[in-house]
mmCIF file of C-alpha atoms in Angstrom:
data_model
loop_
_atom_site.group_PDB
_atom_site.id
_atom_site.type_symbol
_atom_site.label_atom_id
_atom_site.label_comp_id
_atom_site.label_asym_id
_atom_site.label_seq_id
_atom_site.Cartn_x
_atom_site.Cartn_y
_atom_site.Cartn_z
ATOM 1 C CA MET G 1 -3.356 -66.849 32.125
ATOM 2 C CA ALA G 2 -1.120 -67.080 29.073
ATOM 3 C CA SER G 3 -1.141 -63.967 26.892
ATOM 4 C CA LEU G 4 -1.470 -65.129 23.295
ATOM 5 C CA SER G 5 -2.927 -63.271 20.336
ATOM 6 C CA GLU G 6 -4.102 -64.111 16.844
ATOM 7 C CA GLY G 7 -1.128 -64.817 14.604
ATOM 8 C CA ASP G 8 1.288 -65.759 17.386
ATOM 9 C CA ARG G 9 3.522 -68.696 16.469
ATOM 10 C CA ILE G 10 4.370 -71.360 19.043
ATOM 11 C CA THR G 11 7.522 -73.491 18.606
ATOM 12 C CA ASN G 12 7.285 -72.690 14.870
ATOM 13 C CA MET G 13 4.714 -75.485 14.524
ATOM 14 C CA TRP G 14 1.479 -73.847 15.652
ATOM 15 C CA THR G 15 -0.197 -70.537 14.783
ATOM 16 C CA VAL G 16 -2.880 -69.083 17.046
ATOM 17 C CA LEU G 17 -6.137 -68.392 15.193
ATOM 18 C CA LYS G 18 -8.451 -67.313 18.014
ATOM 19 C CA LYS G 19 -9.292 -67.757 21.666
ATOM 20 C CA LEU G 20 -12.037 -70.300 22.314
ATOM 21 C CA GLY G 21 -12.507 -70.059 26.056
ATOM 22 C CA GLU G 22 -11.003 -69.753 29.495
ATOM 23 C CA GLY G 23 -11.573 -71.622 32.724
ATOM 24 C CA GLY G 24 -10.017 -72.906 35.896
ATOM 25 C CA CYS G 25 -8.022 -75.532 33.988
ATOM 26 C CA GLY G 26 -6.433 -73.179 31.456
ATOM 27 C CA THR G 27 -7.104 -71.116 28.350
ATOM 28 C CA VAL G 28 -8.094 -72.805 25.090
ATOM 29 C CA PHE G 29 -7.168 -71.514 21.638
ATOM 30 C CA GLU G 30 -7.907 -72.648 18.126
ATOM 31 C CA VAL G 31 -4.579 -73.151 16.371
ATOM 32 C CA GLU G 32 -3.353 -74.198 12.949
ATOM 33 C CA ASN G 33 -0.600 -76.694 12.301
ATOM 34 C CA ASN G 34 1.970 -74.964 10.095
ATOM 35 C CA GLU G 35 2.797 -78.218 8.280
ATOM 36 C CA ASP G 36 -0.608 -79.663 7.353
ATOM 37 C CA ASN G 37 -2.715 -76.477 7.808
ATOM 38 C CA CYS G 38 -5.241 -78.446 9.879
ATOM 39 C CA LYS G 39 -6.983 -76.822 12.837
ATOM 40 C CA TYR G 40 -6.702 -78.077 16.406
ATOM 41 C CA ALA G 41 -7.452 -77.014 19.968
ATOM 42 C CA MET G 42 -4.603 -75.920 22.225
ATOM 43 C CA LYS G 43 -4.986 -75.667 25.994
ATOM 44 C CA VAL G 44 -2.420 -73.414 27.647
ATOM 45 C CA GLU G 45 -1.248 -73.158 31.264
ATOM 46 C CA PRO G 46 1.363 -70.633 32.526
ATOM 47 C CA THR G 47 4.555 -72.099 33.968
ATOM 48 C CA SER G 48 4.477 -69.423 36.672
ATOM 49 C CA ILE G 49 1.528 -70.863 38.618
ATOM 50 C CA ARG G 50 2.018 -72.783 41.854
ATOM 51 C CA ARG G 51 2.885 -76.448 41.542
ATOM 52 C CA ARG G 52 -0.322 -77.577 43.262
ATOM 53 C CA ASP G 53 -2.343 -75.582 40.725
ATOM 54 C CA GLN G 54 -0.656 -77.160 37.709
ATOM 55 C CA LEU G 55 -3.295 -79.323 36.043
ATOM 56 C CA LEU G 56 -2.282 -79.586 32.401
ATOM 57 C CA LYS G 57 0.349 -82.280 32.873
ATOM 58 C CA THR G 58 -2.253 -84.545 34.471
ATOM 59 C CA GLU G 59 -4.716 -83.785 31.696
ATOM 60 C CA ALA G 60 -2.143 -84.611 29.012
ATOM 61 C CA PHE G 61 -1.223 -87.872 30.762
ATOM 62 C CA ILE G 62 -4.851 -89.006 30.954
ATOM 63 C CA LEU G 63 -5.728 -87.947 27.411
ATOM 64 C CA LYS G 64 -2.724 -89.791 25.988
ATOM 65 C CA LYS G 65 -3.518 -92.897 28.042
ATOM 66 C CA MET G 66 -7.137 -92.860 26.839
ATOM 67 C CA GLN G 67 -6.447 -92.830 23.104
ATOM 68 C CA PHE G 68 -7.993 -96.314 22.890
ATOM 69 C CA SER G 69 -11.377 -94.677 23.521
ATOM 70 C CA LYS G 70 -13.559 -93.045 20.884
ATOM 71 C CA TYR G 71 -15.044 -90.827 23.594
ATOM 72 C CA VAL G 72 -12.042 -88.515 24.072
ATOM 73 C CA PRO G 73 -10.440 -86.117 21.567
ATOM 74 C CA SER G 74 -7.305 -87.182 19.712
ATOM 75 C CA TYR G 75 -4.011 -86.307 21.406
ATOM 76 C CA LEU G 76 -1.493 -84.397 19.274
ATOM 77 C CA ALA G 77 1.248 -82.963 21.482
ATOM 78 C CA PHE G 78 2.260 -81.791 24.937
ATOM 79 C CA ASP G 79 5.142 -79.323 25.191
ATOM 80 C CA ARG G 80 6.254 -76.114 26.847
ATOM 81 C CA THR G 81 7.865 -72.766 26.188
ATOM 82 C CA SER G 82 9.590 -70.566 28.735
ATOM 83 C CA ASP G 83 6.216 -69.010 29.618
ATOM 84 C CA PHE G 84 3.627 -71.766 29.373
ATOM 85 C CA ARG G 85 2.848 -75.441 28.884
ATOM 86 C CA PHE G 86 0.473 -76.439 26.125
ATOM 87 C CA LEU G 87 -1.597 -79.449 25.125
ATOM 88 C CA VAL G 88 -2.733 -79.848 21.515
ATOM 89 C CA MET G 89 -5.746 -82.016 20.770
ATOM 90 C CA GLU G 90 -8.560 -82.578 18.311
ATOM 91 C CA LEU G 91 -10.798 -79.555 17.757
ATOM 92 C CA LEU G 92 -14.363 -80.189 18.917
ATOM 93 C CA GLY G 93 -17.698 -78.466 18.417
ATOM 94 C CA ASN G 94 -20.330 -77.263 20.872
ATOM 95 C CA SER G 95 -20.443 -78.515 24.429
ATOM 96 C CA LEU G 96 -23.479 -80.274 25.851
ATOM 97 C CA HIS G 97 -23.922 -77.191 28.048
ATOM 98 C CA ASP G 98 -24.116 -75.009 24.915
ATOM 99 C CA TYR G 99 -26.784 -77.206 23.359
ATOM 100 C CA ILE G 100 -28.874 -77.382 26.534
ATOM 101 C CA HIS G 101 -28.840 -73.607 26.910
ATOM 102 C CA SER G 102 -29.934 -73.168 23.286
ATOM 103 C CA LEU G 103 -33.228 -74.939 24.001
ATOM 104 C CA PRO G 104 -36.466 -73.353 25.274
ATOM 105 C CA ASN G 105 -36.526 -73.367 29.086
ATOM 106 C CA LYS G 106 -33.188 -75.239 28.951
ATOM 107 C CA ARG G 107 -35.088 -78.518 29.196
ATOM 108 C CA VAL G 108 -34.235 -81.657 27.244
ATOM 109 C CA SER G 109 -36.549 -84.480 26.219
ATOM 110 C CA VAL G 110 -36.317 -87.856 27.921
ATOM 111 C CA SER G 111 -35.339 -89.342 24.553
ATOM 112 C CA THR G 112 -32.305 -87.111 24.078
ATOM 113 C CA THR G 113 -31.352 -87.311 27.757
ATOM 114 C CA LEU G 114 -31.255 -91.109 27.829
ATOM 115 C CA ARG G 115 -29.124 -91.287 24.683
ATOM 116 C CA VAL G 116 -26.757 -88.567 25.875
ATOM 117 C CA GLY G 117 -26.591 -90.234 29.277
ATOM 118 C CA LEU G 118 -25.602 -93.539 27.692
ATOM 119 C CA LEU G 119 -22.859 -91.861 25.635
ATOM 120 C CA ALA G 120 -21.569 -90.115 28.757
ATOM 121 C CA LEU G 121 -21.660 -93.396 30.665
ATOM 122 C CA GLU G 122 -19.547 -95.121 28.001
ATOM 123 C CA ALA G 123 -16.990 -92.301 28.199
ATOM 124 C CA ILE G 124 -16.813 -92.499 31.998
ATOM 125 C CA ILE G 125 -16.420 -96.273 31.883
ATOM 126 C CA ASP G 126 -13.472 -95.910 29.497
ATOM 127 C CA MET G 127 -11.853 -93.456 31.896
ATOM 128 C CA HIS G 128 -12.343 -95.825 34.812
ATOM 129 C CA LYS G 129 -10.606 -98.544 32.782
ATOM 130 C CA ILE G 130 -7.341 -96.645 33.302
ATOM 131 C CA PHE G 131 -8.208 -96.303 37.020
ATOM 132 C CA PHE G 132 -8.842 -92.558 37.004
ATOM 133 C CA VAL G 133 -11.969 -90.805 38.254
ATOM 134 C CA HIS G 134 -12.990 -87.563 36.567
ATOM 135 C CA ARG G 135 -14.405 -85.742 39.629
ATOM 136 C CA ASP G 136 -16.118 -83.000 37.605
ATOM 137 C CA ILE G 137 -18.842 -84.593 35.498
ATOM 138 C CA LYS G 138 -21.147 -81.872 34.134
ATOM 139 C CA PRO G 139 -22.605 -80.701 30.782
ATOM 140 C CA ALA G 140 -19.734 -78.269 30.154
ATOM 141 C CA ASN G 141 -17.252 -81.152 30.245
ATOM 142 C CA PHE G 142 -18.849 -83.025 27.368
ATOM 143 C CA ALA G 143 -18.516 -81.798 23.784
ATOM 144 C CA PHE G 144 -19.629 -83.021 20.394
ATOM 145 C CA GLY G 145 -17.379 -83.599 17.417
ATOM 146 C CA LEU G 146 -17.305 -81.871 14.055
ATOM 147 C CA GLY G 147 -18.252 -83.101 10.584
ATOM 148 C CA ASP G 148 -18.817 -86.852 10.493
ATOM 149 C CA HIS G 149 -18.456 -86.971 14.289
ATOM 150 C CA SER G 150 -21.123 -84.360 15.056
ATOM 151 C CA ARG G 151 -23.223 -86.944 16.946
ATOM 152 C CA ARG G 152 -20.297 -88.368 18.899
ATOM 153 C CA MET G 153 -19.904 -87.002 22.416
ATOM 154 C CA TYR G 154 -16.490 -86.598 24.023
ATOM 155 C CA LEU G 155 -15.438 -86.365 27.654
ATOM 156 C CA ILE G 156 -13.034 -83.454 28.219
ATOM 157 C CA ASP G 157 -11.234 -81.469 30.939
ATOM 158 C CA PHE G 158 -9.300 -83.920 33.087
ATOM 159 C CA GLY G 159 -7.582 -81.339 35.278
ATOM 160 C CA MET G 160 -9.560 -82.353 38.376
ATOM 161 C CA SER G 161 -9.070 -86.069 37.773
ATOM 162 C CA ARG G 162 -7.293 -88.395 40.172
ATOM 163 C CA SER G 163 -5.949 -91.925 40.022
ATOM 164 C CA ILE G 164 -7.454 -94.516 42.333
ATOM 165 C CA LEU G 165 -4.174 -96.437 42.172
ATOM 166 C CA ASN G 166 -1.069 -95.660 44.199
ATOM 167 C CA PRO G 167 1.158 -94.863 42.419
ATOM 168 C CA PRO G 168 -0.851 -94.298 39.202
ATOM 169 C CA ASP G 169 1.125 -96.879 37.197
ATOM 170 C CA LYS G 170 0.918 -99.689 39.778
ATOM 171 C CA LEU G 171 -2.007 -102.043 40.317
ATOM 172 C CA ARG G 172 -2.362 -101.176 43.972
ATOM 173 C CA LYS G 173 -5.506 -99.338 44.992
ATOM 174 C CA ARG G 174 -5.043 -95.963 46.637
ATOM 175 C CA ARG G 175 -6.519 -95.800 50.125
ATOM 176 C CA ALA G 176 -9.188 -93.213 50.653
ATOM 177 C CA THR G 177 -7.877 -90.068 52.319
ATOM 178 C CA GLY G 178 -9.626 -89.106 55.553
ATOM 179 C CA ARG G 179 -10.661 -85.619 54.446
ATOM 180 C CA VAL G 180 -10.101 -84.096 51.028
ATOM 181 C CA LEU G 181 -10.393 -80.643 49.510
ATOM 182 C CA PHE G 182 -13.576 -79.891 47.593
ATOM 183 C CA ARG G 183 -13.211 -80.878 43.942
ATOM 184 C CA GLY G 184 -15.833 -80.574 41.254
ATOM 185 C CA THR G 185 -18.992 -78.509 40.824
ATOM 186 C CA THR G 186 -21.478 -78.061 43.673
ATOM 187 C CA LEU G 187 -24.520 -78.546 41.442
ATOM 188 C CA TYR G 188 -23.501 -82.008 40.227
ATOM 189 C CA CYS G 189 -21.098 -83.559 42.729
ATOM 190 C CA SER G 190 -22.281 -86.404 44.952
ATOM 191 C CA PRO G 191 -22.989 -85.915 48.685
ATOM 192 C CA ASN G 192 -19.650 -87.617 49.389
ATOM 193 C CA MET G 193 -17.790 -84.565 48.129
ATOM 194 C CA HIS G 194 -19.738 -82.313 50.497
ATOM 195 C CA MET G 195 -18.672 -84.609 53.328
ATOM 196 C CA LYS G 196 -15.015 -84.233 52.226
ATOM 197 C CA LYS G 197 -14.794 -87.907 51.317
ATOM 198 C CA GLU G 198 -12.487 -89.273 48.637
ATOM 199 C CA GLN G 199 -14.394 -89.640 45.374
ATOM 200 C CA GLY G 200 -14.607 -93.115 43.877
ATOM 201 C CA ARG G 201 -15.880 -94.443 40.582
ATOM 202 C CA HIS G 202 -19.515 -94.409 41.689
ATOM 203 C CA ASP G 203 -19.299 -90.664 42.372
ATOM 204 C CA ASP G 204 -18.761 -89.981 38.658
ATOM 205 C CA LEU G 205 -21.883 -92.019 37.896
ATOM 206 C CA TRP G 206 -23.777 -90.187 40.638
ATOM 207 C CA ALA G 207 -22.888 -86.826 39.075
ATOM 208 C CA LEU G 208 -24.061 -88.147 35.712
ATOM 209 C CA LEU G 209 -27.418 -89.047 37.260
ATOM 210 C CA TYR G 210 -27.806 -85.502 38.590
ATOM 211 C CA MET G 211 -26.809 -84.147 35.167
ATOM 212 C CA CYS G 212 -29.463 -86.230 33.396
ATOM 213 C CA THR G 213 -32.069 -85.217 35.963
ATOM 214 C CA GLU G 214 -31.367 -81.526 35.413
ATOM 215 C CA MET G 215 -31.601 -81.993 31.650
ATOM 216 C CA ILE G 216 -35.132 -83.382 31.942
ATOM 217 C CA THR G 217 -36.494 -81.212 34.767
ATOM 218 C CA GLY G 218 -34.648 -78.010 33.871
ATOM 219 C CA ARG G 219 -33.454 -77.439 37.419
ATOM 220 C CA LEU G 220 -32.082 -79.365 40.387
ATOM 221 C CA PRO G 221 -33.693 -78.630 43.792
ATOM 222 C CA TRP G 222 -30.408 -77.323 45.243
ATOM 223 C CA SER G 223 -29.650 -74.977 42.360
ATOM 224 C CA ARG G 224 -28.324 -71.635 43.696
ATOM 225 C CA ARG G 225 -28.792 -72.787 47.277
ATOM 226 C CA GLY G 226 -25.130 -72.625 48.268
ATOM 227 C CA ARG G 227 -22.868 -75.527 49.141
ATOM 228 C CA PRO G 228 -24.127 -76.232 52.718
ATOM 229 C CA ASN G 229 -27.797 -76.206 51.710
ATOM 230 C CA ALA G 230 -27.062 -78.286 48.623
ATOM 231 C CA ALA G 231 -25.442 -80.932 50.808
ATOM 232 C CA VAL G 232 -28.492 -81.146 53.086
ATOM 233 C CA LEU G 233 -30.884 -81.485 50.153
ATOM 234 C CA LYS G 234 -28.799 -84.123 48.387
ATOM 235 C CA VAL G 235 -28.666 -86.297 51.491
ATOM 236 C CA GLY G 236 -32.299 -85.908 52.508
ATOM 237 C CA ILE G 237 -34.240 -85.807 49.268
ATOM 238 C CA SER G 238 -36.143 -88.891 48.147
ATOM 239 C CA GLY G 239 -35.866 -90.304 44.669
ATOM 240 C CA LYS G 240 -39.585 -89.810 44.133
ATOM 241 C CA GLU G 241 -39.271 -86.092 44.850
ATOM 242 C CA LEU G 242 -36.052 -85.594 42.891
ATOM 243 C CA PHE G 243 -36.974 -87.485 39.732
ATOM 244 C CA GLN G 244 -40.369 -85.987 38.910
ATOM 245 C CA GLY G 245 -40.862 -86.381 35.162
ATOM 246 C CA CYS G 246 -37.820 -88.671 34.869
ATOM 247 C CA PRO G 247 -37.713 -92.406 34.169
ATOM 248 C CA LYS G 248 -38.716 -94.256 37.325
ATOM 249 C CA LYS G 249 -35.574 -96.359 37.210
ATOM 250 C CA PHE G 250 -33.518 -93.268 38.088
ATOM 251 C CA GLU G 251 -34.699 -94.031 41.635
ATOM 252 C CA VAL G 252 -33.042 -97.454 41.372
ATOM 253 C CA LEU G 253 -29.761 -95.837 40.344
ATOM 254 C CA LEU G 254 -29.855 -93.330 43.200
ATOM 255 C CA GLU G 255 -30.370 -96.022 45.821
ATOM 256 C CA TYR G 256 -27.652 -98.138 44.237
ATOM 257 C CA TYR G 257 -25.088 -95.304 44.278
ATOM 258 C CA ARG G 258 -25.982 -94.528 47.880
ATOM 259 C CA SER G 259 -25.103 -98.129 48.751
ATOM 260 C CA LEU G 260 -21.579 -97.990 47.284
ATOM 261 C CA SER G 261 -18.310 -96.896 48.870
ATOM 262 C CA TYR G 262 -15.004 -95.552 47.552
ATOM 263 C CA GLU G 263 -13.468 -99.005 47.042
ATOM 264 C CA ASP G 264 -16.400 -100.502 45.134
ATOM 265 C CA ARG G 265 -16.380 -101.173 41.419
ATOM 266 C CA PRO G 266 -19.858 -100.311 40.108
ATOM 267 C CA ASP G 267 -21.884 -102.743 38.049
ATOM 268 C CA TYR G 268 -21.408 -100.838 34.804
ATOM 269 C CA ASP G 269 -23.307 -103.397 32.728
ATOM 270 C CA GLY G 270 -26.273 -103.164 35.072
ATOM 271 C CA VAL G 271 -26.285 -99.356 34.879
ATOM 272 C CA LYS G 272 -26.062 -99.469 31.078
ATOM 273 C CA ASP G 273 -28.952 -101.925 31.019
ATOM 274 C CA ILE G 274 -31.109 -99.436 32.910
ATOM 275 C CA PHE G 275 -30.497 -96.737 30.286
ATOM 276 C CA LYS G 276 -30.976 -99.157 27.391
ATOM 277 C CA ASN G 277 -34.176 -100.630 28.795
ATOM 278 C CA CYS G 278 -35.596 -97.173 29.513
ATOM 279 C CA MET G 279 -34.960 -96.392 25.838
ATOM 280 C CA LYS G 280 -36.478 -99.672 24.686
ATOM 281 C CA ALA G 281 -39.592 -99.145 26.801
ATOM 282 C CA ARG G 282 -40.115 -95.776 25.101
ATOM 283 C CA GLN G 283 -39.233 -97.037 21.604
ATOM 284 C CA ILE G 284 -36.286 -94.651 21.416
ATOM 285 C CA ASP G 285 -33.815 -95.313 18.616
ATOM 286 C CA ASP G 286 -30.123 -94.367 18.754
ATOM 287 C CA ASP G 287 -30.491 -92.576 15.417
ATOM 288 C CA ASP G 288 -33.393 -90.366 16.496
ATOM 289 C CA PRO G 289 -32.474 -86.670 16.186
ATOM 290 C CA PHE G 290 -31.282 -84.858 19.287
ATOM 291 C CA ASP G 291 -33.451 -81.951 20.434
ATOM 292 C CA TRP G 292 -30.983 -79.347 19.142
ATOM 293 C CA GLU G 293 -31.040 -80.992 15.718
ATOM 294 C CA LEU G 294 -34.792 -80.377 15.617
ATOM 295 C CA GLY G 295 -34.412 -76.761 16.631
ATOM 296 C CA HIS G 296 -36.782 -77.188 19.572
ATOM 297 C CA VAL G 297 -37.486 -79.495 22.486
ATOM 298 C CA ASN G 298 -39.147 -82.715 21.413
ATOM 299 C CA VAL G 299 -42.188 -82.726 23.670
ATOM 300 C CA SER G 300 -43.864 -85.748 22.135
ATOM 301 C CA LYS G 301 -44.298 -88.610 24.562
ATOM 302 C CA HIS G 302 -42.833 -91.986 23.715
ATOM 303 C CA PRO G 303 -45.264 -94.771 24.685
ATOM 304 C CA ILE G 304 -43.919 -96.698 27.645
ATOM 305 C CA LYS G 305 -44.161 -100.475 27.549
ATOM 306 C CA GLN G 306 -42.713 -101.449 30.885
ATOM 307 C CA LYS G 307 -41.536 -104.976 31.551
ATOM 308 C CA ALA G 308 -39.514 -106.479 34.345
ATOM 309 C CA ILE G 309 -35.798 -106.053 33.703
ATOM 310 C CA HIS G 310 -33.282 -108.574 34.950
ATOM 311 C CA SER G 311 -29.509 -108.341 34.723
ATOM 312 C CA SER G 312 -27.882 -111.326 36.347
ATOM 313 C CA GLU G 313 -24.470 -111.151 34.695
ATOM 314 C CA SER G 314 -21.750 -110.828 37.316
ATOM 315 C CA ILE G 315 -18.742 -108.573 36.767
ATOM 316 C CA ASP G 316 -16.590 -110.300 39.336
ATOM 317 C CA SER G 317 -16.642 -113.594 41.171
ATOM 318 C CA SER G 318 -16.350 -111.805 44.511
ATOM 319 C CA SER G 319 -19.198 -109.360 43.900
ATOM 320 C CA ARG G 320 -22.191 -109.029 46.193
ATOM 321 C CA THR G 321 -25.701 -108.565 44.851
ATOM 322 C CA CYS G 322 -27.855 -105.536 45.639
ATOM 323 C CA ASP G 323 -31.238 -107.100 44.837
ATOM 324 C CA ASP G 324 -32.838 -105.332 47.773
ATOM 325 C CA ILE G 325 -32.226 -101.971 46.122
ATOM 326 C CA ALA G 326 -34.266 -102.715 43.021
ATOM 327 C CA THR G 327 -37.655 -103.876 44.244
ATOM 328 C CA GLY G 328 -41.073 -103.739 42.631
ATOM 329 C CA THR G 329 -42.748 -105.312 39.638
ATOM 330 C CA ASP G 330 -41.155 -103.151 36.960
ATOM 331 C CA ASP G 331 -37.872 -102.168 38.606
ATOM 332 C CA SER G 332 -36.389 -105.562 39.422
ATOM 333 C CA LEU G 333 -32.889 -104.917 38.117
ATOM 334 C CA SER G 334 -30.131 -106.821 39.863
ATOM 335 C CA LEU G 335 -27.156 -104.492 40.278
ATOM 336 C CA GLU G 336 -23.884 -105.831 41.518
ATOM 337 C CA VAL G 337 -20.820 -104.324 43.109
ATOM 338 C CA SER G 338 -17.254 -105.519 43.295
ATOM 339 C CA SER G 339 -14.446 -104.349 45.535
ATOM 340 C CA ARG G 340 -11.969 -105.025 42.773
#
């Protein structure tokens, strides 16, 4: 990794203040702009690494392309020196992972989970609008802003991301590769990744569902089981067993994601409706404090007033309806899928 120390100056525009973290996608530093004295985050990647391991250029491309979205940090610059490439972006606060691990038993209330899940869903949808899939949805890849944006959640770390178009700037869908290398995190990735299948848009949503489940239950059944055992559990487990203590409609989402393939465009509005109606049934307000703002897990139970939920709005004229997935008196949500 790049060797930078406090006080180092980069291209005479940036001064390194401190190291923030290090991971598979590069090292992150807090830096100061020498012109406006504002602080930013700088992700650094050595130029000496193998071409196939170079991730920062992809991350910079995606971040710049997503500046229309309020769910990604602001893009400042992408440049290089003789030793490393660097991406400068808005400085963020704690990650969702940090907040979860600050709570007793690392468990999050249903109220906070549903609201965080909806924010994450909006961020993922914005990424899919530019025809990229993230492929590594997990708590560590969401972070909250600073100051006035402390309740806004951002999607970060696009190094594992991949375009579903071929080439990325043409409106021609990339065909799924027969077998692909493992990408993502074993705990959260969908069963498709274990089967070496190309990840589509629904796989990001699937990982989000696992993430929300872990937040509520504190642990996923395949935690620390190893990749082969995790794959078996993910394929064989029932929704009823997996989602103990979670909103019942999580079972609807699981069955829906299992019905989709790489080419399918998920019914984003239908998925959002599930989160929103789960919140409405529990009288959860968007402005309610998050658990970490209370200093402890909110264990109070929101009264559930279940009603039948219907979402009949189509996202595409060629879509097919998955009514058979959402059956029952209080789970009758019509989810749709398009191959667009």
